[in-house]
Amino acid sequence: MTHKKPGLNTICTHVGELKDEQFKGAVSPLYMSTSYAYEDVEVKRYPRYFNTPNQQALAQKMAALEHGEAALIFGSGMAAVSTSLFAFLQKGDHVVLQKTLYGGTSNLVVEEFEKFGIEYSFAKDLSAEAFEHEILENTKVIYIETPSNPLLTVTDIEAVAKLAKKRGLVSMIDNTFASPVNQNPIDFGIDVVIHSATKYMGGHSDILAGAVISSEEKIDRIFQLAKNFGGSLSDYTVWLLERSLKTMGLRVKAQNENAQKLAEYLEKNELVKKVYYPGLASHEGHELAKKQMHGFGGMMSFELKDLDSQAFMKYLKLIKPSMSLAGVESTILSPAKTSHALLTPEDRAAQGISDKLMRFSVGIEEAEDLIADIEQALEETKKDMLDVRI
């Protein structure tokens, strides 16, 4: 009988773990050295070459989680994004990008690409036809992000992957919001999968990291640039990230369940104007999300009708107004002031990101406690409005 492939939590726990041959410890040993022997060895190890024992072991786990052949671990999500893009783009090339992207990625493209003679254009919508419309003779890469930050737009991964293959282009995706628990783009034909591992992979708001997963051939191409850019991750943080990944499946599934409950509650609340969550039937990408996602994720955004969103966030007691996302604790922020602050007001408006929009990262607390926190914050914000009118 052929044994089936290991399940998600088994991969999270065991794939890529280092064996403690000396003391037989239950967890991977940590090799802190930045200097290794170079004579009479199979591998000349150096942290900037992404090949220390802990780096290589974690890369195996990352690759297994995303159904890829190989992976690289970076010092941040943006290091992973920038190195991957520059690995396949050079002077005179062109890239087509999704319009609704993480603000840091958009800023990288707008602020830096022209300096290197790289052309770019943004698809006018999320359809494969819109991406194909922007393809030029010198186009080399198509780049998408789904679900997107912060409006949770959903792009057809398979359609974009097929378009890229038809036109001989490299397809890339930022899979951060979904995590490997909820979405595996390589299964739909995507070439390069990128993560801010700071988020769901780290999961505890204490690690900064990035990851890229692809074929051996494409990872080698990215590595040739990565070793020169120097964006590798320290082995101590690599070890911490490997530890955090062991519980990723459990954490993310709990966040999926909580987010669904919170989204349904918010959508029914008369004080809420709009909720953006792919798990809601009202979300325009809901049917597509059901097709390409295993779960709808722990991220959503919403707007209040007439209440001051900044005042509302200040009244929250359990949910933290805080930067970043995907920790076990629930957090909330204003994209206009944080993740998309680098964009111009016009660019944010074009993407549908209003100053009142709040991005909500749902944690693993009891859903009832999160709802109660929102309820009391709404009541306090309403009182403020009444006091002003009086």
Tab-separated table of C-alpha atoms in Angstrom:
chain	number	residue	atom	x	y	z
A	1	MET	CA	0.000	0.000	0.000
A	2	THR	CA	1.375	3.385	-1.015
A	3	HIS	CA	1.391	5.828	1.879
A	4	LYS	CA	-0.301	9.116	1.088
A	5	LYS	CA	1.558	12.393	1.424
A	6	PRO	CA	1.745	13.750	4.981
A	7	GLY	CA	-1.043	16.086	6.047
A	8	LEU	CA	-0.703	19.790	6.760
A	9	ASN	CA	-0.029	19.589	10.489
A	10	THR	CA	2.431	16.745	9.990
A	11	ILE	CA	4.346	18.848	7.462
A	12	CYS	CA	4.258	21.819	9.824
A	13	THR	CA	5.626	19.728	12.657
A	14	HIS	CA	8.119	17.353	11.056
A	15	VAL	CA	9.254	18.168	7.521
A	16	GLY	CA	12.674	19.815	7.464
A	17	GLU	CA	13.360	19.364	11.157
A	18	LEU	CA	17.005	18.889	12.105
A	19	LYS	CA	17.883	15.823	14.158
A	20	ASP	CA	19.678	16.306	17.458
A	21	GLU	CA	22.071	13.405	17.003
A	22	GLN	CA	24.093	14.223	20.133
A	23	PHE	CA	21.457	14.609	22.842
A	24	LYS	CA	18.319	13.323	21.071
A	25	GLY	CA	16.306	16.460	21.833
A	26	ALA	CA	12.743	16.728	20.548
A	27	VAL	CA	13.275	20.026	18.687
A	28	SER	CA	15.703	21.109	15.997
A	29	PRO	CA	19.088	22.203	17.343
A	30	LEU	CA	20.124	25.782	16.612
A	31	TYR	CA	23.421	26.315	14.792
A	32	MET	CA	24.468	29.899	15.501
A	33	SER	CA	27.796	29.865	13.688
A	34	THR	CA	28.455	32.378	10.925
A	35	SER	CA	31.732	30.654	10.044
A	36	TYR	CA	32.032	27.087	8.722
A	37	ALA	CA	34.834	24.904	7.370
A	38	TYR	CA	35.558	25.106	3.651
A	39	GLU	CA	38.082	22.283	3.210
A	40	ASP	CA	36.953	18.672	2.774
A	41	VAL	CA	33.245	19.520	2.960
A	42	GLU	CA	30.386	18.979	0.503
A	43	VAL	CA	28.856	22.410	1.120
A	44	LYS	CA	30.720	25.635	1.825
A	45	ARG	CA	28.295	27.198	4.265
A	46	TYR	CA	27.805	30.900	4.869
A	47	PRO	CA	24.643	32.660	6.129
A	48	ARG	CA	24.468	35.065	3.176
A	49	TYR	CA	24.431	32.060	0.847
A	50	PHE	CA	21.189	30.781	2.420
A	51	ASN	CA	22.789	27.406	3.187
A	52	THR	CA	23.377	27.123	6.924
A	53	PRO	CA	21.833	23.982	8.489
A	54	ASN	CA	18.853	25.853	9.926
A	55	GLN	CA	18.256	27.842	6.732
A	56	GLN	CA	18.255	24.738	4.570
A	57	ALA	CA	15.988	22.797	6.927
A	58	LEU	CA	13.414	25.590	7.112
A	59	ALA	CA	13.476	25.961	3.322
A	60	GLN	CA	12.504	22.286	3.020
A	61	LYS	CA	9.488	22.860	5.265
A	62	MET	CA	8.454	25.973	3.324
A	63	ALA	CA	8.706	24.147	0.000
A	64	ALA	CA	6.641	21.226	1.302
A	65	LEU	CA	3.942	23.540	2.654
A	66	GLU	CA	3.552	25.297	-0.712
A	67	HIS	CA	3.958	22.147	-2.849
A	68	GLY	CA	7.121	23.544	-4.428
A	69	GLU	CA	10.541	22.063	-5.115
A	70	ALA	CA	12.696	24.568	-3.239
A	71	ALA	CA	12.551	27.741	-1.155
A	72	LEU	CA	14.610	30.657	0.121
A	73	ILE	CA	14.136	32.417	3.463
A	74	PHE	CA	14.643	36.208	3.520
A	75	GLY	CA	15.028	38.905	6.149
A	76	SER	CA	11.612	40.412	5.315
A	77	GLY	CA	8.654	40.037	3.012
A	78	MET	CA	9.807	43.003	0.943
A	79	ALA	CA	13.273	41.450	0.566
A	80	ALA	CA	11.522	38.386	-0.861
A	81	VAL	CA	9.325	40.487	-3.168
A	82	SER	CA	12.075	42.767	-4.485
A	83	THR	CA	14.665	40.025	-4.993
A	84	SER	CA	12.183	37.806	-6.841
A	85	LEU	CA	11.086	40.596	-9.174
A	86	PHE	CA	14.599	41.819	-9.930
A	87	ALA	CA	15.738	38.241	-10.560
A	88	PHE	CA	13.470	38.061	-13.623
A	89	LEU	CA	13.491	41.710	-14.720
A	90	GLN	CA	16.279	43.810	-16.135
A	91	LYS	CA	16.696	47.031	-18.070
A	92	GLY	CA	14.257	47.175	-20.967
A	93	ASP	CA	11.846	44.597	-19.522
A	94	HIS	CA	8.216	45.127	-18.595
A	95	VAL	CA	6.029	43.690	-15.807
A	96	VAL	CA	2.233	43.598	-15.499
A	97	LEU	CA	0.922	43.921	-11.957
A	98	GLN	CA	-2.390	43.658	-10.213
A	99	LYS	CA	-3.770	47.080	-9.315
A	100	THR	CA	-4.780	46.195	-5.759
A	101	LEU	CA	-1.484	45.363	-4.054
A	102	TYR	CA	0.224	45.739	-0.710
A	103	GLY	CA	1.347	49.367	-0.456
A	104	GLY	CA	5.010	48.440	-0.004
A	105	THR	CA	5.005	46.458	-3.242
A	106	SER	CA	3.295	49.260	-5.161
A	107	ASN	CA	5.774	51.759	-3.752
A	108	LEU	CA	8.730	49.548	-4.753
A	109	VAL	CA	7.501	49.455	-8.333
A	110	VAL	CA	6.579	53.137	-8.651
A	111	GLU	CA	9.604	54.521	-6.814
A	112	GLU	CA	12.383	52.198	-7.983
A	113	PHE	CA	11.682	50.484	-11.299
A	114	GLU	CA	12.200	53.504	-13.527
A	115	LYS	CA	15.661	53.997	-12.004
A	116	PHE	CA	16.595	50.566	-13.368
A	117	GLY	CA	14.947	51.042	-16.747
A	118	ILE	CA	12.170	48.573	-15.992
A	119	GLU	CA	8.722	49.368	-17.378
A	120	TYR	CA	5.499	48.453	-15.619
A	121	SER	CA	1.749	48.706	-15.925
A	122	PHE	CA	-1.194	47.849	-13.693
A	123	ALA	CA	-4.133	45.804	-14.958
A	124	LYS	CA	-7.323	47.876	-14.872
A	125	ASP	CA	-9.232	45.061	-13.140
A	126	LEU	CA	-8.733	41.507	-11.887
A	127	SER	CA	-9.745	39.629	-15.034
A	128	ALA	CA	-7.254	37.621	-17.077
A	129	GLU	CA	-8.301	39.759	-20.054
A	130	ALA	CA	-7.204	42.898	-18.220
A	131	PHE	CA	-3.778	41.394	-17.562
A	132	GLU	CA	-3.450	40.214	-21.170
A	133	HIS	CA	-4.371	43.690	-22.410
A	134	GLU	CA	-1.276	45.106	-20.687
A	135	ILE	CA	1.195	42.540	-22.040
A	136	LEU	CA	3.844	43.993	-24.368
A	137	GLU	CA	6.578	42.434	-26.461
A	138	ASN	CA	9.061	43.059	-23.630
A	139	THR	CA	6.825	41.781	-20.806
A	140	LYS	CA	8.531	39.153	-18.671
A	141	VAL	CA	6.492	38.846	-15.457
A	142	ILE	CA	2.877	38.904	-14.251
A	143	TYR	CA	2.504	39.673	-10.535
A	144	ILE	CA	-0.664	39.194	-8.479
A	145	GLU	CA	-1.779	39.167	-4.840
A	146	THR	CA	-4.869	37.335	-3.674
A	147	PRO	CA	-6.640	37.912	-1.390
A	148	SER	CA	-5.270	41.429	-1.612
A	149	ASN	CA	-4.267	43.872	1.088
A	150	PRO	CA	-6.462	45.546	2.362
A	151	LEU	CA	-9.694	45.049	0.391
A	152	LEU	CA	-9.487	41.251	0.088
A	153	THR	CA	-10.047	41.270	-3.661
A	154	VAL	CA	-9.808	37.808	-5.214
A	155	THR	CA	-7.918	37.129	-8.442
A	156	ASP	CA	-8.366	33.990	-10.555
A	157	ILE	CA	-5.034	32.259	-9.933
A	158	GLU	CA	-5.483	29.518	-12.526
A	159	ALA	CA	-6.532	31.954	-15.258
A	160	VAL	CA	-3.502	34.170	-14.651
A	161	ALA	CA	-1.155	31.160	-14.522
A	162	LYS	CA	-2.525	29.867	-17.834
A	163	LEU	CA	-2.143	33.297	-19.422
A	164	ALA	CA	1.461	33.529	-18.240
A	165	LYS	CA	2.301	30.098	-19.630
A	166	LYS	CA	0.589	30.865	-22.931
A	167	ARG	CA	2.666	34.016	-23.343
A	168	GLY	CA	5.919	32.580	-21.973
A	169	LEU	CA	5.944	34.766	-18.851
A	170	VAL	CA	6.873	34.130	-15.227
A	171	SER	CA	3.879	34.278	-12.888
A	172	MET	CA	4.328	35.459	-9.293
A	173	ILE	CA	1.911	35.706	-6.396
A	174	ASP	CA	1.972	37.246	-2.942
A	175	ASN	CA	0.205	34.535	-0.941
A	176	THR	CA	0.632	36.190	2.464
A	177	PHE	CA	-3.015	36.846	3.324
A	178	ALA	CA	-4.071	33.290	2.479
A	179	SER	CA	-1.073	31.432	3.957
A	180	PRO	CA	-0.225	27.904	2.749
A	181	VAL	CA	-3.017	26.634	4.992
A	182	ASN	CA	-5.714	28.271	2.869
A	183	GLN	CA	-4.201	28.449	-0.614
A	184	ASN	CA	-1.496	26.710	-2.658
A	185	PRO	CA	-0.958	28.650	-5.910
A	186	ILE	CA	1.606	26.233	-7.365
A	187	ASP	CA	-1.216	23.699	-7.663
A	188	PHE	CA	-2.923	26.160	-10.041
A	189	GLY	CA	0.193	26.680	-12.181
A	190	ILE	CA	1.828	29.725	-10.571
A	191	ASP	CA	5.623	29.781	-10.898
A	192	VAL	CA	6.783	31.777	-7.862
A	193	VAL	CA	5.000	32.038	-4.498
A	194	ILE	CA	6.026	34.819	-2.107
A	195	HIS	CA	5.211	35.302	1.567
A	196	SER	CA	5.785	37.865	4.219
A	197	ALA	CA	6.635	35.165	6.761
A	198	THR	CA	6.290	37.889	9.379
A	199	LYS	CA	2.574	37.232	9.166
A	200	TYR	CA	0.836	33.838	9.411
A	201	MET	CA	4.021	31.784	9.224
A	202	GLY	CA	5.477	33.626	12.217
A	203	GLY	CA	2.075	34.143	13.773
A	204	HIS	CA	3.131	35.717	17.067
A	205	SER	CA	4.036	39.303	16.073
A	206	ASP	CA	7.693	38.755	17.000
A	207	ILE	CA	9.421	37.649	13.780
A	208	LEU	CA	10.369	39.587	10.635
A	209	ALA	CA	10.952	37.314	7.639
A	210	GLY	CA	10.097	36.538	4.039
A	211	ALA	CA	9.916	33.397	1.904
A	212	VAL	CA	9.942	32.459	-1.769
A	213	ILE	CA	8.923	29.024	-3.052
A	214	SER	CA	9.257	27.760	-6.614
A	215	SER	CA	10.974	25.166	-8.811
A	216	GLU	CA	14.649	24.316	-8.262
A	217	GLU	CA	15.509	26.172	-11.473
A	218	LYS	CA	13.754	29.415	-10.581
A	219	ILE	CA	14.909	29.365	-6.963
A	220	ASP	CA	18.485	29.053	-8.218
A	221	ARG	CA	17.972	32.120	-10.409
A	222	ILE	CA	16.583	34.090	-7.465
A	223	PHE	CA	19.469	32.856	-5.283
A	224	GLN	CA	22.079	34.197	-7.715
A	225	LEU	CA	20.746	37.698	-7.044
A	226	ALA	CA	19.824	37.121	-3.401
A	227	LYS	CA	23.400	36.299	-2.384
A	228	ASN	CA	24.459	39.677	-3.794
A	229	PHE	CA	21.582	41.630	-2.271
A	230	GLY	CA	22.345	40.090	1.129
A	231	GLY	CA	18.783	39.759	2.404
A	232	SER	CA	19.217	36.511	4.332
A	233	LEU	CA	17.785	35.842	7.790
A	234	SER	CA	19.739	35.223	10.991
A	235	ASP	CA	19.767	31.613	12.138
A	236	TYR	CA	18.219	32.450	15.490
A	237	THR	CA	15.177	33.953	13.748
A	238	VAL	CA	15.156	31.037	11.301
A	239	TRP	CA	14.953	28.684	14.301
A	240	LEU	CA	12.130	30.727	15.846
A	241	LEU	CA	10.237	30.691	12.540
A	242	GLU	CA	10.576	26.909	12.261
A	243	ARG	CA	9.157	26.634	15.778
A	244	SER	CA	6.238	28.941	14.895
A	245	LEU	CA	5.372	26.996	11.748
A	246	LYS	CA	4.654	23.901	13.824
A	247	THR	CA	1.375	25.430	14.984
A	248	MET	CA	0.481	27.357	11.814
A	249	GLY	CA	-2.192	24.909	10.695
A	250	LEU	CA	-3.931	25.021	14.059
A	251	ARG	CA	-3.645	28.792	14.412
A	252	VAL	CA	-4.870	29.670	10.953
A	253	LYS	CA	-7.837	27.313	11.066
A	254	ALA	CA	-8.923	28.904	14.354
A	255	GLN	CA	-8.525	32.349	12.787
A	256	ASN	CA	-10.568	31.237	9.772
A	257	GLU	CA	-13.443	30.219	12.033
A	258	ASN	CA	-13.315	33.408	14.088
A	259	ALA	CA	-13.097	35.645	11.023
A	260	GLN	CA	-16.180	34.060	9.474
A	261	LYS	CA	-18.166	34.692	12.659
A	262	LEU	CA	-16.912	38.273	12.973
A	263	ALA	CA	-17.578	39.065	9.303
A	264	GLU	CA	-21.147	37.779	9.545
A	265	TYR	CA	-21.693	39.790	12.732
A	266	LEU	CA	-20.311	42.991	11.223
A	267	GLU	CA	-22.311	42.597	8.008
A	268	LYS	CA	-25.548	42.440	10.019
A	269	ASN	CA	-24.632	45.374	12.263
A	270	GLU	CA	-26.615	48.501	11.317
A	271	LEU	CA	-23.661	50.736	12.211
A	272	VAL	CA	-21.384	49.059	9.657
A	273	LYS	CA	-21.425	50.340	6.081
A	274	LYS	CA	-19.408	47.651	4.284
A	275	VAL	CA	-17.493	44.458	5.095
A	276	TYR	CA	-14.800	43.037	2.824
A	277	TYR	CA	-14.330	39.314	3.487
A	278	PRO	CA	-14.226	36.547	0.838
A	279	GLY	CA	-16.122	34.183	3.144
A	280	LEU	CA	-19.279	36.292	2.799
A	281	ALA	CA	-21.712	35.437	0.003
A	282	SER	CA	-21.984	39.196	-0.632
A	283	HIS	CA	-18.279	39.452	-1.482
A	284	GLU	CA	-17.803	39.719	-5.241
A	285	GLY	CA	-14.983	37.168	-5.156
A	286	HIS	CA	-16.790	34.648	-2.932
A	287	GLU	CA	-17.440	31.955	-5.556
A	288	LEU	CA	-13.909	32.190	-6.907
A	289	ALA	CA	-12.487	32.060	-3.388
A	290	LYS	CA	-14.452	28.841	-2.759
A	291	LYS	CA	-12.824	27.341	-5.840
A	292	GLN	CA	-9.206	28.184	-5.065
A	293	MET	CA	-9.037	28.487	-1.265
A	294	HIS	CA	-9.298	25.827	1.459
A	295	GLY	CA	-10.435	28.467	3.960
A	296	PHE	CA	-11.236	32.171	3.709
A	297	GLY	CA	-8.518	33.449	6.046
A	298	GLY	CA	-8.338	35.606	9.124
A	299	MET	CA	-8.200	38.996	7.391
A	300	MET	CA	-11.030	41.411	6.611
A	301	SER	CA	-11.675	45.119	6.270
A	302	PHE	CA	-14.749	47.173	7.088
A	303	GLU	CA	-16.100	50.719	7.223
A	304	LEU	CA	-18.538	52.276	9.680
A	305	LYS	CA	-21.562	54.229	8.425
A	306	ASP	CA	-21.506	57.526	10.282
A	307	LEU	CA	-19.140	56.932	13.193
A	308	ASP	CA	-15.551	58.118	13.516
A	309	SER	CA	-13.322	55.112	12.805
A	310	GLN	CA	-10.342	56.598	14.651
A	311	ALA	CA	-12.424	57.128	17.783
A	312	PHE	CA	-13.835	53.609	17.456
A	313	MET	CA	-10.371	52.048	17.350
A	314	LYS	CA	-9.280	53.990	20.441
A	315	TYR	CA	-12.197	52.580	22.427
A	316	LEU	CA	-11.322	48.961	21.661
A	317	LYS	CA	-9.956	47.147	24.712
A	318	LEU	CA	-9.223	43.600	23.521
A	319	ILE	CA	-8.512	44.273	19.854
A	320	LYS	CA	-5.232	46.186	19.567
A	321	PRO	CA	-4.845	49.152	17.173
A	322	SER	CA	-1.470	47.973	15.916
A	323	MET	CA	0.776	47.693	12.877
A	324	SER	CA	1.149	44.446	10.941
A	325	LEU	CA	-1.192	41.464	11.053
A	326	ALA	CA	-1.766	37.733	11.484
A	327	GLY	CA	-0.670	37.351	15.087
A	328	VAL	CA	-2.588	35.168	17.519
A	329	GLU	CA	-3.936	38.411	18.993
A	330	SER	CA	-6.546	40.435	17.100
A	331	THR	CA	-5.343	43.767	15.712
A	332	ILE	CA	-6.851	46.605	13.704
A	333	LEU	CA	-5.453	49.570	11.804
A	334	SER	CA	-6.077	52.279	9.230
A	335	PRO	CA	-4.461	51.302	5.899
A	336	ALA	CA	-4.392	54.970	4.885
A	337	LYS	CA	-2.094	55.665	7.825
A	338	THR	CA	0.001	52.482	7.733
A	339	SER	CA	0.227	49.788	5.066
A	340	HIS	CA	-0.785	52.143	2.227
A	341	ALA	CA	0.478	55.452	3.611
A	342	LEU	CA	3.197	55.578	0.939
A	343	LEU	CA	0.559	55.823	-1.787
A	344	THR	CA	-0.884	59.186	-2.762
A	345	PRO	CA	-4.474	59.926	-1.678
A	346	GLU	CA	-5.431	59.693	-5.354
A	347	ASP	CA	-3.860	56.248	-5.714
A	348	ARG	CA	-5.611	55.021	-2.571
A	349	ALA	CA	-8.925	56.376	-3.827
A	350	ALA	CA	-8.387	54.634	-7.167
A	351	GLN	CA	-7.995	51.345	-5.297
A	352	GLY	CA	-11.076	52.005	-3.160
A	353	ILE	CA	-9.119	52.525	0.057
A	354	SER	CA	-10.921	55.243	1.978
A	355	ASP	CA	-9.570	57.075	5.012
A	356	LYS	CA	-12.345	55.402	7.027
A	357	LEU	CA	-11.407	51.873	6.036
A	358	MET	CA	-10.194	49.630	8.875
A	359	ARG	CA	-8.213	46.436	8.315
A	360	PHE	CA	-9.031	43.785	10.900
A	361	SER	CA	-6.688	40.869	11.607
A	362	VAL	CA	-8.700	38.325	13.572
A	363	GLY	CA	-6.842	36.346	16.213
A	364	ILE	CA	-7.530	33.178	18.151
A	365	GLU	CA	-9.497	34.695	21.052
A	366	GLU	CA	-13.069	33.591	21.666
A	367	ALA	CA	-15.254	35.099	18.945
A	368	GLU	CA	-17.858	36.138	21.513
A	369	ASP	CA	-15.246	38.204	23.376
A	370	LEU	CA	-14.180	39.965	20.187
A	371	ILE	CA	-17.795	40.779	19.334
A	372	ALA	CA	-18.349	42.140	22.846
A	373	ASP	CA	-15.285	44.365	22.457
A	374	ILE	CA	-16.591	45.752	19.178
A	375	GLU	CA	-20.026	46.312	20.698
A	376	GLN	CA	-18.696	48.379	23.608
A	377	ALA	CA	-16.420	50.404	21.314
A	378	LEU	CA	-19.343	51.189	19.009
A	379	GLU	CA	-21.442	52.309	21.972
A	380	GLU	CA	-18.709	54.609	23.276
A	381	THR	CA	-18.206	56.084	19.804
A	382	LYS	CA	-21.954	56.706	19.478
A	383	LYS	CA	-21.956	58.524	22.831
A	384	ASP	CA	-19.187	60.798	21.596
A	385	MET	CA	-21.254	61.748	18.555
A	386	LEU	CA	-24.311	62.475	20.691
A	387	ASP	CA	-22.253	64.652	23.069
A	388	VAL	CA	-20.925	66.673	20.135
A	389	ARG	CA	-24.428	67.230	18.757
A	390	ILE	CA	-25.751	68.330	22.144
